[in-house]
Amino acid sequence: ALKNLVDEFAQFARLPAANLVAGSLHDIIEQTLSLYDGLFSGITMERRLGADVPSLRLDPDHMKRVLINLVDNAIDATDKRGRVTISTEFDRSQGRVRLGVADDGPGIPPDTRDKLFVPHFSTKKRGSGLGLAIVSRIVQEHHGVIRVEEIRPHGARFVIELPA
């Protein structure tokens, strides 16, 4: 456990700069979600991918890391028995693509939402609290923003907005 903690600290400190290239967000989503095929029998992975999402400038490896972190968190939030929804949409008027990762777990208490992206903050019993800090840093390097939204009656959705 200590080695994993040290490795995560090292990854956060030495996260290589993003190498942004033109690519398909949907291809990255499909490649990432294929890693979960057959792993969690109690989880339903739903895809709601917008047909008009354009090619984006992104770092494929970094975006896979973002998706893995968010999907892993969503699976944990549902206690491995629920629905995880990955969605994309193109907001033409804003020139932004939105990527959402949602779950139907218990949601995130309002008093912890502001701290989610702070290094070393965690609501879990295990882990270092670096996952969402790394996600936030990668999103910033992609000139994007990330936020968390409440889903009623229960659940949470992480939304990443990237320039198109």
PDB file of N, CA, C and O in Angstrom, residues 74-145:
ATOM      1  N   ALA A  74     -16.957   6.113 -10.335  1.00  0.00           N
ATOM      2  CA  ALA A  74     -18.396   5.888 -10.509  1.00  0.00           C
ATOM      3  C   ALA A  74     -18.769   4.455 -10.120  1.00  0.00           C
ATOM      4  O   ALA A  74     -19.788   4.228  -9.452  1.00  0.00           O
ATOM      5  N   ILE A  75     -17.938   3.500 -10.509  1.00  0.00           N
ATOM      6  CA  ILE A  75     -18.197   2.104 -10.147  1.00  0.00           C
ATOM      7  C   ILE A  75     -18.148   1.948  -8.633  1.00  0.00           C
ATOM      8  O   ILE A  75     -19.010   1.305  -8.034  1.00  0.00           O
ATOM      9  N   ASP A  76     -17.135   2.547  -8.005  1.00  0.00           N
ATOM     10  CA  ASP A  76     -17.037   2.491  -6.538  1.00  0.00           C
ATOM     11  C   ASP A  76     -18.262   3.128  -5.879  1.00  0.00           C
ATOM     12  O   ASP A  76     -18.769   2.617  -4.876  1.00  0.00           O
ATOM     13  N   ALA A  77     -18.730   4.244  -6.443  1.00  0.00           N
ATOM     14  CA  ALA A  77     -19.866   4.960  -5.852  1.00  0.00           C
ATOM     15  C   ALA A  77     -21.137   4.119  -5.865  1.00  0.00           C
ATOM     16  O   ALA A  77     -21.976   4.246  -4.973  1.00  0.00           O
ATOM     17  N   THR A  78     -21.267   3.251  -6.861  1.00  0.00           N
ATOM     18  CA  THR A  78     -22.459   2.405  -6.943  1.00  0.00           C
ATOM     19  C   THR A  78     -22.285   1.107  -6.172  1.00  0.00           C
ATOM     20  O   THR A  78     -23.168   0.250  -6.209  1.00  0.00           O
ATOM     21  N   ASP A  79     -21.154   0.963  -5.511  1.00  0.00           N
ATOM     22  CA  ASP A  79     -20.830  -0.275  -4.794  1.00  0.00           C
ATOM     23  C   ASP A  79     -20.839  -1.464  -5.755  1.00  0.00           C
ATOM     24  O   ASP A  79     -21.279  -2.559  -5.417  1.00  0.00           O
ATOM     25  N   LYS A  80     -20.394  -1.192  -6.981  1.00  0.00           N
ATOM     26  CA  LYS A  80     -20.282  -2.195  -8.052  1.00  0.00           C
ATOM     27  C   LYS A  80     -21.632  -2.810  -8.455  1.00  0.00           C
ATOM     28  O   LYS A  80     -21.679  -3.900  -9.018  1.00  0.00           O
ATOM     29  N   ARG A  81     -22.724  -2.084  -8.171  1.00  0.00           N
ATOM     30  CA  ARG A  81     -24.062  -2.548  -8.552  1.00  0.00           C
ATOM     31  C   ARG A  81     -24.890  -1.348  -8.978  1.00  0.00           C
ATOM     32  O   ARG A  81     -25.611  -0.768  -8.179  1.00  0.00           O
ATOM     33  N   GLY A  82     -24.774  -0.959 -10.224  1.00  0.00           N
ATOM     34  CA  GLY A  82     -25.555   0.181 -10.678  1.00  0.00           C
ATOM     35  C   GLY A  82     -25.281   0.509 -12.128  1.00  0.00           C
ATOM     36  O   GLY A  82     -24.812  -0.318 -12.897  1.00  0.00           O
ATOM     37  N   ARG A  83     -25.547   1.756 -12.465  1.00  0.00           N
ATOM     38  CA  ARG A  83     -25.409   2.235 -13.846  1.00  0.00           C
ATOM     39  C   ARG A  83     -24.379   3.352 -13.883  1.00  0.00           C
ATOM     40  O   ARG A  83     -24.401   4.268 -13.066  1.00  0.00           O
ATOM     41  N   VAL A  84     -23.485   3.251 -14.869  1.00  0.00           N
ATOM     42  CA  VAL A  84     -22.522   4.307 -15.155  1.00  0.00           C
ATOM     43  C   VAL A  84     -22.806   4.768 -16.576  1.00  0.00           C
ATOM     44  O   VAL A  84     -22.864   3.955 -17.503  1.00  0.00           O
ATOM     45  N   THR A  85     -23.015   6.069 -16.738  1.00  0.00           N
ATOM     46  CA  THR A  85     -23.368   6.625 -18.045  1.00  0.00           C
ATOM     47  C   THR A  85     -22.273   7.571 -18.506  1.00  0.00           C
ATOM     48  O   THR A  85     -21.917   8.517 -17.798  1.00  0.00           O
ATOM     49  N   ILE A  86     -21.753   7.303 -19.702  1.00  0.00           N
ATOM     50  CA  ILE A  86     -20.750   8.169 -20.321  1.00  0.00           C
ATOM     51  C   ILE A  86     -21.457   8.876 -21.474  1.00  0.00           C
ATOM     52  O   ILE A  86     -22.078   8.238 -22.334  1.00  0.00           O
ATOM     53  N   SER A  87     -21.384  10.198 -21.467  1.00  0.00           N
ATOM     54  CA  SER A  87     -22.100  10.965 -22.481  1.00  0.00           C
ATOM     55  C   SER A  87     -21.183  12.018 -23.101  1.00  0.00           C
ATOM     56  O   SER A  87     -20.225  12.468 -22.469  1.00  0.00           O
ATOM     57  N   THR A  88     -21.493  12.369 -24.336  1.00  0.00           N
ATOM     58  CA  THR A  88     -20.819  13.485 -24.996  1.00  0.00           C
ATOM     59  C   THR A  88     -21.865  14.311 -25.726  1.00  0.00           C
ATOM     60  O   THR A  88     -22.894  13.789 -26.162  1.00  0.00           O
ATOM     61  N   GLU A  89     -21.568  15.588 -25.822  1.00  0.00           N
ATOM     62  CA  GLU A  89     -22.418  16.465 -26.636  1.00  0.00           C
ATOM     63  C   GLU A  89     -21.576  17.638 -27.106  1.00  0.00           C
ATOM     64  O   GLU A  89     -20.620  18.046 -26.434  1.00  0.00           O
ATOM     65  N   PHE A  90     -21.936  18.153 -28.254  1.00  0.00           N
ATOM     66  CA  PHE A  90     -21.254  19.305 -28.832  1.00  0.00           C
ATOM     67  C   PHE A  90     -22.151  20.517 -28.678  1.00  0.00           C
ATOM     68  O   PHE A  90     -23.273  20.541 -29.176  1.00  0.00           O
ATOM     69  N   ASP A  91     -21.675  21.513 -27.952  1.00  0.00           N
ATOM     70  CA  ASP A  91     -22.390  22.780 -27.806  1.00  0.00           C
ATOM     71  C   ASP A  91     -21.802  23.735 -28.842  1.00  0.00           C
ATOM     72  O   ASP A  91     -20.790  24.390 -28.611  1.00  0.00           O
ATOM     73  N   ARG A  92     -22.438  23.775 -29.988  1.00  0.00           N
ATOM     74  CA  ARG A  92     -21.935  24.564 -31.116  1.00  0.00           C
ATOM     75  C   ARG A  92     -21.867  26.057 -30.775  1.00  0.00           C
ATOM     76  O   ARG A  92     -20.911  26.736 -31.118  1.00  0.00           O
ATOM     77  N   SER A  93     -22.858  26.552 -30.038  1.00  0.00           N
ATOM     78  CA  SER A  93     -22.893  27.983 -29.730  1.00  0.00           C
ATOM     79  C   SER A  93     -21.730  28.394 -28.820  1.00  0.00           C
ATOM     80  O   SER A  93     -21.235  29.512 -28.912  1.00  0.00           O
ATOM     81  N   GLN A  94     -21.291  27.501 -27.957  1.00  0.00           N
ATOM     82  CA  GLN A  94     -20.180  27.783 -27.044  1.00  0.00           C
ATOM     83  C   GLN A  94     -18.838  27.305 -27.605  1.00  0.00           C
ATOM     84  O   GLN A  94     -17.787  27.623 -27.039  1.00  0.00           O
ATOM     85  N   GLY A  95     -18.885  26.492 -28.672  1.00  0.00           N
ATOM     86  CA  GLY A  95     -17.662  25.927 -29.223  1.00  0.00           C
ATOM     87  C   GLY A  95     -16.994  24.966 -28.247  1.00  0.00           C
ATOM     88  O   GLY A  95     -15.768  24.913 -28.149  1.00  0.00           O
ATOM     89  N   ARG A  96     -17.813  24.198 -27.505  1.00  0.00           N
ATOM     90  CA  ARG A  96     -17.298  23.292 -26.464  1.00  0.00           C
ATOM     91  C   ARG A  96     -17.898  21.897 -26.644  1.00  0.00           C
ATOM     92  O   ARG A  96     -19.045  21.747 -27.065  1.00  0.00           O
ATOM     93  N   VAL A  97     -17.107  20.917 -26.274  1.00  0.00           N
ATOM     94  CA  VAL A  97     -17.594  19.539 -26.204  1.00  0.00           C
ATOM     95  C   VAL A  97     -17.685  19.177 -24.727  1.00  0.00           C
ATOM     96  O   VAL A  97     -16.758  19.441 -23.964  1.00  0.00           O
ATOM     97  N   ARG A  98     -18.809  18.610 -24.341  1.00  0.00           N
ATOM     98  CA  ARG A  98     -19.006  18.176 -22.962  1.00  0.00           C
ATOM     99  C   ARG A  98     -18.896  16.659 -22.891  1.00  0.00           C
ATOM    100  O   ARG A  98     -19.543  15.950 -23.662  1.00  0.00           O
ATOM    101  N   LEU A  99     -18.082  16.205 -21.952  1.00  0.00           N
ATOM    102  CA  LEU A  99     -17.942  14.787 -21.652  1.00  0.00           C
ATOM    103  C   LEU A  99     -18.473  14.582 -20.244  1.00  0.00           C
ATOM    104  O   LEU A  99     -18.031  15.265 -19.315  1.00  0.00           O
ATOM    105  N   GLY A 100     -19.426  13.688 -20.083  1.00  0.00           N
ATOM    106  CA  GLY A 100     -20.003  13.434 -18.769  1.00  0.00           C
ATOM    107  C   GLY A 100     -19.794  11.994 -18.343  1.00  0.00           C
ATOM    108  O   GLY A 100     -19.858  11.077 -19.167  1.00  0.00           O
ATOM    109  N   VAL A 101     -19.502  11.811 -17.067  1.00  0.00           N
ATOM    110  CA  VAL A 101     -19.450  10.477 -16.469  1.00  0.00           C
ATOM    111  C   VAL A 101     -20.365  10.536 -15.244  1.00  0.00           C
ATOM    112  O   VAL A 101     -20.092  11.279 -14.298  1.00  0.00           O
ATOM    113  N   ALA A 102     -21.459   9.782 -15.312  1.00  0.00           N
ATOM    114  CA  ALA A 102     -22.484   9.845 -14.268  1.00  0.00           C
ATOM    115  C   ALA A 102     -22.686   8.462 -13.649  1.00  0.00           C
ATOM    116  O   ALA A 102     -22.442   7.438 -14.298  1.00  0.00           O
ATOM    117  N   ASP A 103     -23.142   8.467 -12.408  1.00  0.00           N
ATOM    118  CA  ASP A 103     -23.473   7.211 -11.739  1.00  0.00           C
ATOM    119  C   ASP A 103     -24.774   7.401 -10.973  1.00  0.00           C
ATOM    120  O   ASP A 103     -25.212   8.519 -10.737  1.00  0.00           O
ATOM    121  N   ASP A 104     -25.357   6.273 -10.590  1.00  0.00           N
ATOM    122  CA  ASP A 104     -26.596   6.331  -9.812  1.00  0.00           C
ATOM    123  C   ASP A 104     -26.345   5.912  -8.359  1.00  0.00           C
ATOM    124  O   ASP A 104     -27.208   5.345  -7.703  1.00  0.00           O
ATOM    125  N   GLY A 105     -25.158   6.248  -7.864  1.00  0.00           N
ATOM    126  CA  GLY A 105     -24.815   5.998  -6.465  1.00  0.00           C
ATOM    127  C   GLY A 105     -25.483   7.013  -5.552  1.00  0.00           C
ATOM    128  O   GLY A 105     -26.410   7.720  -5.951  1.00  0.00           O
ATOM    129  N   PRO A 106     -24.992   7.114  -4.322  1.00  0.00           N
ATOM    130  CA  PRO A 106     -25.635   7.989  -3.340  1.00  0.00           C
ATOM    131  C   PRO A 106     -25.396   9.485  -3.571  1.00  0.00           C
ATOM    132  O   PRO A 106     -26.047  10.309  -2.950  1.00  0.00           O
ATOM    133  N   GLY A 107     -24.473   9.831  -4.452  1.00  0.00           N
ATOM    134  CA  GLY A 107     -24.176  11.243  -4.688  1.00  0.00           C
ATOM    135  C   GLY A 107     -23.032  11.714  -3.803  1.00  0.00           C
ATOM    136  O   GLY A 107     -22.457  10.949  -3.026  1.00  0.00           O
ATOM    137  N   ILE A 108     -22.692  12.981  -3.940  1.00  0.00           N
ATOM    138  CA  ILE A 108     -21.584  13.577  -3.199  1.00  0.00           C
ATOM    139  C   ILE A 108     -22.156  14.644  -2.278  1.00  0.00           C
ATOM    140  O   ILE A 108     -22.852  15.548  -2.747  1.00  0.00           O
ATOM    141  N   PRO A 109     -21.866  14.550  -0.995  1.00  0.00           N
ATOM    142  CA  PRO A 109     -22.404  15.560  -0.066  1.00  0.00           C
ATOM    143  C   PRO A 109     -21.962  16.971  -0.472  1.00  0.00           C
ATOM    144  O   PRO A 109     -20.815  17.167  -0.887  1.00  0.00           O
ATOM    145  N   PRO A 110     -22.858  17.950  -0.366  1.00  0.00           N
ATOM    146  CA  PRO A 110     -22.538  19.321  -0.781  1.00  0.00           C
ATOM    147  C   PRO A 110     -21.285  19.889  -0.109  1.00  0.00           C
ATOM    148  O   PRO A 110     -20.521  20.619  -0.741  1.00  0.00           O
ATOM    149  N   ASP A 111     -21.042  19.516   1.142  1.00  0.00           N
ATOM    150  CA  ASP A 111     -19.894  20.100   1.843  1.00  0.00           C
ATOM    151  C   ASP A 111     -18.555  19.539   1.372  1.00  0.00           C
ATOM    152  O   ASP A 111     -17.514  20.079   1.716  1.00  0.00           O
ATOM    153  N   THR A 112     -18.560  18.477   0.569  1.00  0.00           N
ATOM    154  CA  THR A 112     -17.292  17.936   0.068  1.00  0.00           C
ATOM    155  C   THR A 112     -17.026  18.283  -1.397  1.00  0.00           C
ATOM    156  O   THR A 112     -15.910  18.112  -1.869  1.00  0.00           O
ATOM    157  N   ARG A 113     -18.019  18.787  -2.107  1.00  0.00           N
ATOM    158  CA  ARG A 113     -17.855  19.046  -3.547  1.00  0.00           C
ATOM    159  C   ARG A 113     -16.729  20.025  -3.852  1.00  0.00           C
ATOM    160  O   ARG A 113     -16.012  19.858  -4.828  1.00  0.00           O
ATOM    161  N   ASP A 114     -16.568  21.056  -3.018  1.00  0.00           N
ATOM    162  CA  ASP A 114     -15.535  22.062  -3.259  1.00  0.00           C
ATOM    163  C   ASP A 114     -14.132  21.513  -3.052  1.00  0.00           C
ATOM    164  O   ASP A 114     -13.167  22.095  -3.534  1.00  0.00           O
ATOM    165  N   LYS A 115     -14.000  20.405  -2.334  1.00  0.00           N
ATOM    166  CA  LYS A 115     -12.684  19.853  -2.004  1.00  0.00           C
ATOM    167  C   LYS A 115     -12.275  18.695  -2.908  1.00  0.00           C
ATOM    168  O   LYS A 115     -11.158  18.201  -2.801  1.00  0.00           O
ATOM    169  N   LEU A 116     -13.161  18.252  -3.782  1.00  0.00           N
ATOM    170  CA  LEU A 116     -12.917  17.035  -4.549  1.00  0.00           C
ATOM    171  C   LEU A 116     -11.634  17.064  -5.362  1.00  0.00           C
ATOM    172  O   LEU A 116     -10.990  16.031  -5.537  1.00  0.00           O
ATOM    173  N   PHE A 117     -11.256  18.213  -5.892  1.00  0.00           N
ATOM    174  CA  PHE A 117     -10.117  18.296  -6.795  1.00  0.00           C
ATOM    175  C   PHE A 117      -8.844  18.737  -6.087  1.00  0.00           C
ATOM    176  O   PHE A 117      -7.829  18.990  -6.717  1.00  0.00           O
ATOM    177  N   VAL A 118      -8.894  18.814  -4.754  1.00  0.00           N
ATOM    178  CA  VAL A 118      -7.733  19.203  -3.953  1.00  0.00           C
ATOM    179  C   VAL A 118      -6.898  17.956  -3.686  1.00  0.00           C
ATOM    180  O   VAL A 118      -7.440  16.925  -3.265  1.00  0.00           O
ATOM    181  N   PRO A 119      -5.574  18.015  -3.938  1.00  0.00           N
ATOM    182  CA  PRO A 119      -4.737  16.839  -3.666  1.00  0.00           C
ATOM    183  C   PRO A 119      -4.874  16.377  -2.212  1.00  0.00           C
ATOM    184  O   PRO A 119      -4.981  17.185  -1.294  1.00  0.00           O
ATOM    185  N   HIS A 120      -4.913  15.072  -2.059  1.00  0.00           N
ATOM    186  CA  HIS A 120      -4.955  14.375  -0.767  1.00  0.00           C
ATOM    187  C   HIS A 120      -6.323  14.386  -0.112  1.00  0.00           C
ATOM    188  O   HIS A 120      -6.461  13.864   0.982  1.00  0.00           O
ATOM    189  N   PHE A 121      -7.344  14.974  -0.751  1.00  0.00           N
ATOM    190  CA  PHE A 121      -8.694  14.895  -0.189  1.00  0.00           C
ATOM    191  C   PHE A 121      -9.366  13.650  -0.763  1.00  0.00           C
ATOM    192  O   PHE A 121      -9.330  13.414  -1.971  1.00  0.00           O
ATOM    193  N   SER A 122      -9.970  12.859   0.089  1.00  0.00           N
ATOM    194  CA  SER A 122     -10.655  11.656  -0.365  1.00  0.00           C
ATOM    195  C   SER A 122     -11.835  11.359   0.550  1.00  0.00           C
ATOM    196  O   SER A 122     -11.791  11.621   1.744  1.00  0.00           O
ATOM    197  N   THR A 123     -12.876  10.810  -0.048  1.00  0.00           N
ATOM    198  CA  THR A 123     -14.022  10.353   0.740  1.00  0.00           C
ATOM    199  C   THR A 123     -13.964   8.834   0.902  1.00  0.00           C
ATOM    200  O   THR A 123     -14.846   8.242   1.502  1.00  0.00           O
ATOM    201  N   LYS A 124     -12.933   8.211   0.339  1.00  0.00           N
ATOM    202  CA  LYS A 124     -12.801   6.753   0.391  1.00  0.00           C
ATOM    203  C   LYS A 124     -11.910   6.338   1.561  1.00  0.00           C
ATOM    204  O   LYS A 124     -11.067   7.109   2.017  1.00  0.00           O
ATOM    205  N   LYS A 125     -12.075   5.085   1.948  1.00  0.00           N
ATOM    206  CA  LYS A 125     -11.226   4.533   3.005  1.00  0.00           C
ATOM    207  C   LYS A 125      -9.831   4.208   2.474  1.00  0.00           C
ATOM    208  O   LYS A 125      -8.860   4.179   3.201  1.00  0.00           O
ATOM    209  N   ARG A 126      -9.732   3.942   1.175  1.00  0.00           N
ATOM    210  CA  ARG A 126      -8.429   3.643   0.587  1.00  0.00           C
ATOM    211  C   ARG A 126      -8.130   4.676  -0.497  1.00  0.00           C
ATOM    212  O   ARG A 126      -9.012   5.391  -0.951  1.00  0.00           O
ATOM    213  N   GLY A 127      -6.866   4.739  -0.893  1.00  0.00           N
ATOM    214  CA  GLY A 127      -6.470   5.691  -1.926  1.00  0.00           C
ATOM    215  C   GLY A 127      -5.782   6.901  -1.319  1.00  0.00           C
ATOM    216  O   GLY A 127      -5.839   7.130  -0.109  1.00  0.00           O
ATOM    217  N   SER A 128      -5.157   7.670  -2.188  1.00  0.00           N
ATOM    218  CA  SER A 128      -4.328   8.787  -1.733  1.00  0.00           C
ATOM    219  C   SER A 128      -5.004  10.135  -1.869  1.00  0.00           C
ATOM    220  O   SER A 128      -4.483  11.132  -1.401  1.00  0.00           O
ATOM    221  N   GLY A 129      -6.153  10.192  -2.569  1.00  0.00           N
ATOM    222  CA  GLY A 129      -6.782  11.481  -2.795  1.00  0.00           C
ATOM    223  C   GLY A 129      -6.136  12.258  -3.924  1.00  0.00           C
ATOM    224  O   GLY A 129      -6.325  13.465  -4.034  1.00  0.00           O
ATOM    225  N   LEU A 130      -5.378  11.565  -4.779  1.00  0.00           N
ATOM    226  CA  LEU A 130      -4.730  12.248  -5.903  1.00  0.00           C
ATOM    227  C   LEU A 130      -5.473  12.065  -7.220  1.00  0.00           C
ATOM    228  O   LEU A 130      -5.244  12.804  -8.164  1.00  0.00           O
ATOM    229  N   GLY A 131      -6.365  11.101  -7.307  1.00  0.00           N
ATOM    230  CA  GLY A 131      -7.019  10.786  -8.574  1.00  0.00           C
ATOM    231  C   GLY A 131      -7.705  11.977  -9.216  1.00  0.00           C
ATOM    232  O   GLY A 131      -7.433  12.315 -10.365  1.00  0.00           O
ATOM    233  N   LEU A 132      -8.588  12.647  -8.490  1.00  0.00           N
ATOM    234  CA  LEU A 132      -9.314  13.778  -9.074  1.00  0.00           C
ATOM    235  C   LEU A 132      -8.424  15.011  -9.220  1.00  0.00           C
ATOM    236  O   LEU A 132      -8.672  15.844 -10.092  1.00  0.00           O
ATOM    237  N   ALA A 133      -7.381  15.130  -8.404  1.00  0.00           N
ATOM    238  CA  ALA A 133      -6.424  16.223  -8.592  1.00  0.00           C
ATOM    239  C   ALA A 133      -5.681  16.039  -9.919  1.00  0.00           C
ATOM    240  O   ALA A 133      -5.470  17.003 -10.665  1.00  0.00           O
ATOM    241  N   ILE A 134      -5.316  14.791 -10.228  1.00  0.00           N
ATOM    242  CA  ILE A 134      -4.661  14.502 -11.503  1.00  0.00           C
ATOM    243  C   ILE A 134      -5.631  14.755 -12.653  1.00  0.00           C
ATOM    244  O   ILE A 134      -5.271  15.366 -13.666  1.00  0.00           O
ATOM    245  N   VAL A 135      -6.869  14.311 -12.508  1.00  0.00           N
ATOM    246  CA  VAL A 135      -7.893  14.553 -13.532  1.00  0.00           C
ATOM    247  C   VAL A 135      -8.024  16.054 -13.793  1.00  0.00           C
ATOM    248  O   VAL A 135      -8.023  16.503 -14.946  1.00  0.00           O
ATOM    249  N   SER A 136      -8.126  16.842 -12.738  1.00  0.00           N
ATOM    250  CA  SER A 136      -8.281  18.289 -12.878  1.00  0.00           C
ATOM    251  C   SER A 136      -7.080  18.898 -13.604  1.00  0.00           C
ATOM    252  O   SER A 136      -7.246  19.755 -14.482  1.00  0.00           O
ATOM    253  N   ARG A 137      -5.899  18.450 -13.259  1.00  0.00           N
ATOM    254  CA  ARG A 137      -4.693  18.980 -13.900  1.00  0.00           C
ATOM    255  C   ARG A 137      -4.669  18.638 -15.389  1.00  0.00           C
ATOM    256  O   ARG A 137      -4.332  19.484 -16.227  1.00  0.00           O
ATOM    257  N   ILE A 138      -5.025  17.407 -15.733  1.00  0.00           N
ATOM    258  CA  ILE A 138      -5.062  17.010 -17.148  1.00  0.00           C
ATOM    259  C   ILE A 138      -6.091  17.842 -17.903  1.00  0.00           C
ATOM    260  O   ILE A 138      -5.828  18.318 -19.012  1.00  0.00           O
ATOM    261  N   VAL A 139      -7.270  18.022 -17.320  1.00  0.00           N
ATOM    262  CA  VAL A 139      -8.319  18.816 -17.979  1.00  0.00           C
ATOM    263  C   VAL A 139      -7.827  20.248 -18.203  1.00  0.00           C
ATOM    264  O   VAL A 139      -8.029  20.828 -19.278  1.00  0.00           O
ATOM    265  N   GLN A 140      -7.152  20.832 -17.229  1.00  0.00           N
ATOM    266  CA  GLN A 140      -6.604  22.189 -17.382  1.00  0.00           C
ATOM    267  C   GLN A 140      -5.582  22.242 -18.510  1.00  0.00           C
ATOM    268  O   GLN A 140      -5.558  23.204 -19.281  1.00  0.00           O
ATOM    269  N   GLU A 141      -4.746  21.202 -18.622  1.00  0.00           N
ATOM    270  CA  GLU A 141      -3.758  21.173 -19.707  1.00  0.00           C
ATOM    271  C   GLU A 141      -4.422  21.053 -21.077  1.00  0.00           C
ATOM    272  O   GLU A 141      -3.820  21.370 -22.089  1.00  0.00           O
ATOM    273  N   HIS A 142      -5.658  20.588 -21.098  1.00  0.00           N
ATOM    274  CA  HIS A 142      -6.439  20.515 -22.336  1.00  0.00           C
ATOM    275  C   HIS A 142      -7.272  21.792 -22.534  1.00  0.00           C
ATOM    276  O   HIS A 142      -8.154  21.825 -23.382  1.00  0.00           O
ATOM    277  N   HIS A 143      -7.006  22.812 -21.730  1.00  0.00           N
ATOM    278  CA  HIS A 143      -7.716  24.096 -21.781  1.00  0.00           C
ATOM    279  C   HIS A 143      -9.211  23.926 -21.511  1.00  0.00           C
ATOM    280  O   HIS A 143     -10.045  24.652 -22.046  1.00  0.00           O
ATOM    281  N   GLY A 144      -9.512  22.949 -20.655  1.00  0.00           N
ATOM    282  CA  GLY A 144     -10.897  22.670 -20.312  1.00  0.00           C
ATOM    283  C   GLY A 144     -11.185  22.958 -18.860  1.00  0.00           C
ATOM    284  O   GLY A 144     -10.326  23.441 -18.109  1.00  0.00           O
ATOM    285  N   VAL A 145     -12.411  22.675 -18.479  1.00  0.00           N
ATOM    286  CA  VAL A 145     -12.855  22.820 -17.091  1.00  0.00           C
ATOM    287  C   VAL A 145     -13.600  21.553 -16.695  1.00  0.00           C
ATOM    288  O   VAL A 145     -14.146  20.847 -17.540  1.00  0.00           O
TER     289      VAL A 145
END
